[in-house]
Amino acid sequence: MVVTGASSGIGAATARLFREHGWNVVGVARRADRLKALQAETGADVFTADLTVQADVDALRDYLAASGPVHALVNNAGGAKGLDSVEAGSIEDWAWMFEINVLAVKRVTTAILPLLRAGMASGAGSADIVNVTSIAGHVAYLGGGGYNAAKFAAHAMTEVLRLELSGEPIRVIEIAPGMVRTDEFGLVRFDGDADKAFAAYENVPDPLSAEDIAETIVSSVERPAHVNLDLIVIKPVAQASSTRVARGPLMVRED
């Protein structure tokens, strides 16, 4: 089992939960110190790599090939930058979002698909690719700009991959979270501005946690091999859509 973006948030929670369920996990991320902490906590194997760099992805492939069969891949690494309009958005921010949300997923998938096939040949019988996208890849919203564009592309890539793999015992699963409160997503989006990062969650009752998404990922992979959960959109009850979020206590309306 390979989990990218494993140094924090959804990736770290997913690696922890798979380990609790008895899976051998390789956590992949850029930050070696965070990975070492995850390794010490969970016993997972770890590999430091920048998935926007082809040489790092090639090194990850070689490491996995030498380590034993691979049965599942969770493409979780991703992120957003800014809430600027399409007109005003930074080309550098857009390029970064496409690199990490689209091209990195393509690089890793291309590198690991042969290992998944080899794992099946060794007796696994089936394999899984889980792409963690976002509701931003299904519904556009003001300020979404480059993030919407990147996640729509990631969604389309996932759909095409499933078509391409038709006839093989490889499940392609898309998990599209809504509002998830993690330590870093908003901080990356707003260049470390904590006030802006956490304003979106202000007075929202029970936004999702990284553990909520991890439970969904693990459950989808542990379904019987003939059951494919093509697309799972998961939002907190307070979030009716990407543009409609209830703030304050949820209450039954009076007649």
CSV table of C-alpha atoms in Angstrom, one decimal:
chain,number,residue,atom,x,y,z
A,1,MET,CA,0.0,0.0,0.0
A,2,VAL,CA,1.4,3.4,-1.1
A,3,VAL,CA,0.0,6.6,0.3
A,4,THR,CA,1.2,10.0,-1.1
A,5,GLY,CA,1.0,13.2,0.9
A,6,ALA,CA,1.6,11.2,4.0
A,7,SER,CA,3.4,13.8,6.1
A,8,SER,CA,0.2,15.5,7.3
A,9,GLY,CA,-3.6,15.7,7.1
A,10,ILE,CA,-5.6,13.2,5.1
A,11,GLY,CA,-2.5,11.3,4.0
A,12,ALA,CA,-1.1,10.8,7.5
A,13,ALA,CA,-4.5,9.8,8.8
A,14,THR,CA,-4.9,7.3,6.0
A,15,ALA,CA,-1.5,5.8,6.5
A,16,ARG,CA,-2.2,5.4,10.3
A,17,LEU,CA,-5.6,3.7,9.7
A,18,PHE,CA,-4.3,1.3,7.1
A,19,ARG,CA,-1.5,0.3,9.5
A,20,GLU,CA,-4.2,-0.2,12.2
A,21,HIS,CA,-6.0,-2.5,9.8
A,22,GLY,CA,-2.8,-4.6,9.3
A,23,TRP,CA,-1.6,-3.2,6.0
A,24,ASN,CA,2.0,-2.7,5.1
A,25,VAL,CA,2.2,1.0,4.2
A,26,VAL,CA,4.8,3.1,2.4
A,27,GLY,CA,4.1,6.8,3.2
A,28,VAL,CA,5.5,9.2,0.6
A,29,ALA,CA,6.0,13.0,1.1
A,30,ARG,CA,8.6,15.7,0.8
A,31,ARG,CA,9.3,16.3,4.5
A,32,ALA,CA,11.6,13.7,5.9
A,33,ASP,CA,11.1,14.8,9.5
A,34,ARG,CA,7.4,14.4,9.3
A,35,LEU,CA,7.7,11.0,7.7
A,36,LYS,CA,10.2,9.8,10.3
A,37,ALA,CA,7.6,10.8,13.0
A,38,LEU,CA,4.9,8.8,11.1
A,39,GLN,CA,7.3,5.8,10.9
A,40,ALA,CA,8.0,5.9,14.6
A,41,GLU,CA,4.4,6.2,15.5
A,42,THR,CA,2.9,3.6,13.1
A,43,GLY,CA,5.7,1.3,11.9
A,44,ALA,CA,5.0,2.3,8.3
A,45,ASP,CA,7.8,2.4,5.8
A,46,VAL,CA,8.5,5.9,4.4
A,47,PHE,CA,10.1,7.4,1.3
A,48,THR,CA,11.0,11.0,0.9
A,49,ALA,CA,10.1,12.4,-2.6
A,50,ASP,CA,8.9,15.5,-4.4
A,51,LEU,CA,6.3,14.1,-6.7
A,52,THR,CA,6.6,17.0,-9.1
A,53,VAL,CA,10.2,15.8,-9.9
A,54,GLN,CA,10.4,12.9,-12.3
A,55,ALA,CA,13.7,11.6,-10.9
A,56,ASP,CA,12.1,11.4,-7.4
A,57,VAL,CA,9.2,9.4,-8.8
A,58,ASP,CA,11.5,7.1,-10.6
A,59,ALA,CA,13.5,6.6,-7.4
A,60,LEU,CA,10.2,5.8,-5.6
A,61,ARG,CA,9.3,3.2,-8.3
A,62,ASP,CA,12.7,1.5,-7.9
A,63,TYR,CA,12.4,1.4,-4.2
A,64,LEU,CA,9.0,-0.1,-4.3
A,65,ALA,CA,10.0,-2.6,-6.9
A,66,ALA,CA,12.8,-3.8,-4.7
A,67,SER,CA,10.6,-3.9,-1.6
A,68,GLY,CA,8.0,-6.4,-2.6
A,69,PRO,CA,4.5,-6.4,-4.2
A,70,VAL,CA,2.3,-3.3,-4.3
A,71,HIS,CA,-1.4,-3.9,-4.0
A,72,ALA,CA,-2.9,-0.4,-3.7
A,73,LEU,CA,-2.0,3.3,-4.4
A,74,VAL,CA,-3.6,6.3,-2.7
A,75,ASN,CA,-2.9,9.4,-4.7
A,76,ASN,CA,-3.6,11.9,-2.0
A,77,ALA,CA,-0.9,14.6,-2.4
A,78,GLY,CA,-2.4,17.9,-3.6
A,79,GLY,CA,-3.2,21.5,-2.6
A,80,ALA,CA,-4.6,24.9,-3.4
A,81,LYS,CA,-3.2,28.4,-3.6
A,82,GLY,CA,-5.2,31.6,-3.4
A,83,LEU,CA,-8.7,32.6,-4.0
A,84,ASP,CA,-8.0,35.0,-6.9
A,85,SER,CA,-10.1,35.4,-9.9
A,86,VAL,CA,-9.2,33.8,-13.2
A,87,GLU,CA,-8.1,37.2,-14.5
A,88,ALA,CA,-6.0,38.1,-11.5
A,89,GLY,CA,-4.7,34.7,-10.6
A,90,SER,CA,-1.0,34.0,-10.5
A,91,ILE,CA,0.4,31.9,-13.3
A,92,GLU,CA,2.9,30.5,-10.8
A,93,ASP,CA,0.1,29.4,-8.4
A,94,TRP,CA,-1.8,27.8,-11.3
A,95,ALA,CA,1.3,26.0,-12.5
A,96,TRP,CA,1.9,24.7,-8.9
A,97,MET,CA,-1.7,23.5,-8.6
A,98,PHE,CA,-1.5,21.6,-11.9
A,99,GLU,CA,1.9,20.1,-11.0
A,100,ILE,CA,0.8,18.7,-7.7
A,101,ASN,CA,-2.9,17.9,-8.3
A,102,VAL,CA,-2.7,16.6,-11.9
A,103,LEU,CA,0.8,15.9,-13.2
A,104,ALA,CA,2.1,14.4,-10.0
A,105,VAL,CA,-0.8,12.0,-9.9
A,106,LYS,CA,-0.1,11.1,-13.6
A,107,ARG,CA,3.6,10.6,-12.8
A,108,VAL,CA,3.0,8.3,-9.8
A,109,THR,CA,0.2,6.3,-11.5
A,110,THR,CA,2.4,5.7,-14.6
A,111,ALA,CA,5.3,4.6,-12.3
A,112,ILE,CA,3.3,2.3,-10.1
A,113,LEU,CA,0.8,0.7,-12.4
A,114,PRO,CA,3.3,-1.9,-13.6
A,115,LEU,CA,4.0,-2.7,-9.9
A,116,LEU,CA,0.3,-3.2,-9.2
A,117,ARG,CA,0.1,-5.6,-12.2
A,118,ALA,CA,3.1,-7.5,-10.9
A,119,GLY,CA,1.5,-7.6,-7.4
A,120,MET,CA,-1.6,-9.2,-8.9
A,121,ALA,CA,0.6,-11.7,-10.8
A,122,SER,CA,2.1,-12.7,-7.5
A,123,GLY,CA,-1.2,-13.7,-6.1
A,124,ALA,CA,-3.1,-10.6,-4.9
A,125,GLY,CA,-5.8,-11.1,-7.5
A,126,SER,CA,-6.8,-7.4,-7.6
A,127,ALA,CA,-5.4,-3.9,-7.1
A,128,ASP,CA,-6.7,-0.5,-6.2
A,129,ILE,CA,-5.9,3.1,-7.3
A,130,VAL,CA,-7.6,5.7,-5.1
A,131,ASN,CA,-7.4,9.3,-6.3
A,132,VAL,CA,-8.3,11.9,-3.7
A,133,THR,CA,-9.8,14.9,-5.5
A,134,SER,CA,-12.3,17.4,-4.2
A,135,ILE,CA,-15.8,18.7,-4.7
A,136,ALA,CA,-13.9,21.5,-6.3
A,137,GLY,CA,-13.4,19.1,-9.2
A,138,HIS,CA,-17.2,18.7,-9.6
A,139,VAL,CA,-18.7,22.1,-8.9
A,140,ALA,CA,-17.1,25.5,-9.7
A,141,TYR,CA,-17.2,28.3,-7.3
A,142,LEU,CA,-16.1,32.0,-7.1
A,143,GLY,CA,-12.4,32.1,-6.1
A,144,GLY,CA,-11.9,28.5,-7.2
A,145,GLY,CA,-10.0,29.5,-10.4
A,146,GLY,CA,-6.9,27.4,-10.7
A,147,TYR,CA,-7.9,24.9,-8.0
A,148,ASN,CA,-11.2,24.2,-9.8
A,149,ALA,CA,-9.4,23.8,-13.1
A,150,ALA,CA,-6.8,21.4,-11.5
A,151,LYS,CA,-9.3,19.3,-9.7
A,152,PHE,CA,-11.7,19.1,-12.6
A,153,ALA,CA,-8.6,17.8,-14.6
A,154,ALA,CA,-7.9,15.2,-11.8
A,155,HIS,CA,-11.5,14.0,-11.9
A,156,ALA,CA,-11.4,13.7,-15.7
A,157,MET,CA,-8.1,11.8,-15.6
A,158,THR,CA,-9.6,9.4,-13.0
A,159,GLU,CA,-12.6,8.7,-15.2
A,160,VAL,CA,-10.4,8.1,-18.3
A,161,LEU,CA,-8.1,5.8,-16.3
A,162,ARG,CA,-11.0,3.7,-15.3
A,163,LEU,CA,-12.0,3.3,-18.9
A,164,GLU,CA,-8.5,2.5,-20.0
A,165,LEU,CA,-8.2,-0.2,-17.3
A,166,SER,CA,-11.5,-1.8,-18.2
A,167,GLY,CA,-11.1,-5.6,-18.3
A,168,GLU,CA,-8.3,-5.6,-15.7
A,169,PRO,CA,-8.9,-6.4,-12.1
A,170,ILE,CA,-7.9,-2.9,-11.0
A,171,ARG,CA,-10.4,-0.7,-9.2
A,172,VAL,CA,-10.2,3.0,-9.8
A,173,ILE,CA,-11.8,4.9,-6.9
A,174,GLU,CA,-12.3,8.7,-6.6
A,175,ILE,CA,-12.8,10.3,-3.2
A,176,ALA,CA,-14.0,13.9,-3.5
A,177,PRO,CA,-14.1,15.6,-0.1
A,178,GLY,CA,-15.8,18.8,0.8
A,179,MET,CA,-15.0,20.9,3.8
A,180,VAL,CA,-12.2,19.1,5.7
A,181,ARG,CA,-10.5,21.0,8.5
A,182,THR,CA,-6.8,20.1,8.6
A,183,ASP,CA,-3.8,21.9,9.9
A,184,GLU,CA,-2.2,22.8,6.6
A,185,PHE,CA,-4.5,23.0,3.6
A,186,GLY,CA,-5.7,26.5,4.3
A,187,LEU,CA,-2.2,27.6,5.5
A,188,VAL,CA,-0.8,26.6,2.1
A,189,ARG,CA,-3.6,28.2,0.2
A,190,PHE,CA,-3.1,31.5,2.0
A,191,ASP,CA,0.7,31.5,2.3
A,192,GLY,CA,0.7,30.9,6.0
A,193,ASP,CA,-2.0,33.4,7.0
A,194,ALA,CA,-3.7,31.6,9.8
A,195,ASP,CA,-6.6,34.1,10.1
A,196,LYS,CA,-7.5,33.6,6.5
A,197,ALA,CA,-6.8,29.8,6.6
A,198,PHE,CA,-9.3,29.1,9.4
A,199,ALA,CA,-11.9,31.8,8.6
A,200,ALA,CA,-13.7,29.3,6.3
A,201,TYR,CA,-14.4,27.0,9.2
A,202,GLU,CA,-15.6,29.8,11.6
A,203,ASN,CA,-18.8,28.8,13.3
A,204,VAL,CA,-19.3,25.8,11.0
A,205,PRO,CA,-20.6,22.9,13.1
A,206,ASP,CA,-18.4,19.8,12.7
A,207,PRO,CA,-16.5,20.2,9.5
A,208,LEU,CA,-15.0,16.9,8.4
A,209,SER,CA,-11.7,15.7,9.8
A,210,ALA,CA,-8.8,14.0,8.1
A,211,GLU,CA,-9.8,10.8,10.0
A,212,ASP,CA,-13.3,11.0,8.4
A,213,ILE,CA,-11.7,10.9,4.9
A,214,ALA,CA,-9.2,8.2,5.9
A,215,GLU,CA,-12.1,6.0,7.1
A,216,THR,CA,-13.8,6.4,3.7
A,217,ILE,CA,-10.6,5.6,1.8
A,218,VAL,CA,-9.9,2.5,3.9
A,219,SER,CA,-13.5,1.3,3.6
A,220,SER,CA,-13.5,1.7,-0.2
A,221,VAL,CA,-10.3,-0.4,-0.5
A,222,GLU,CA,-11.5,-3.1,1.9
A,223,ARG,CA,-14.8,-3.7,0.0
A,224,PRO,CA,-15.0,-7.1,-1.7
A,225,ALA,CA,-12.8,-7.2,-4.8
A,226,HIS,CA,-15.8,-7.1,-7.2
A,227,VAL,CA,-17.3,-4.0,-5.7
A,228,ASN,CA,-16.0,-0.6,-7.1
A,229,LEU,CA,-17.0,2.6,-5.4
A,230,ASP,CA,-16.3,4.7,-8.5
A,231,LEU,CA,-17.0,8.1,-6.9
A,232,ILE,CA,-17.6,9.1,-3.3
A,233,VAL,CA,-18.4,12.7,-2.5
A,234,ILE,CA,-18.2,13.3,1.2
A,235,LYS,CA,-19.2,16.5,2.9
A,236,PRO,CA,-20.2,17.6,6.4
A,237,VAL,CA,-23.9,17.8,7.0
A,238,ALA,CA,-23.4,21.6,7.4
A,239,GLN,CA,-22.2,21.9,3.8
A,240,ALA,CA,-25.0,21.6,1.3
A,241,SER,CA,-22.7,22.5,-1.6
A,242,SER,CA,-19.3,24.2,-2.2
A,243,THR,CA,-21.2,27.6,-2.0
A,244,ARG,CA,-23.7,26.9,0.7
A,245,VAL,CA,-22.5,26.3,4.2
A,246,ALA,CA,-24.5,26.5,7.4
A,247,ARG,CA,-23.0,28.4,10.3
A,248,GLY,CA,-24.2,28.1,13.8
A,249,PRO,CA,-26.0,25.1,15.4
A,250,LEU,CA,-28.0,22.8,13.1
A,251,MET,CA,-31.6,23.0,14.2
A,252,VAL,CA,-34.9,21.6,13.0
A,253,ARG,CA,-37.0,24.2,11.4
A,254,GLU,CA,-40.3,25.0,13.1
A,255,ASP,CA,-43.5,25.0,11.1
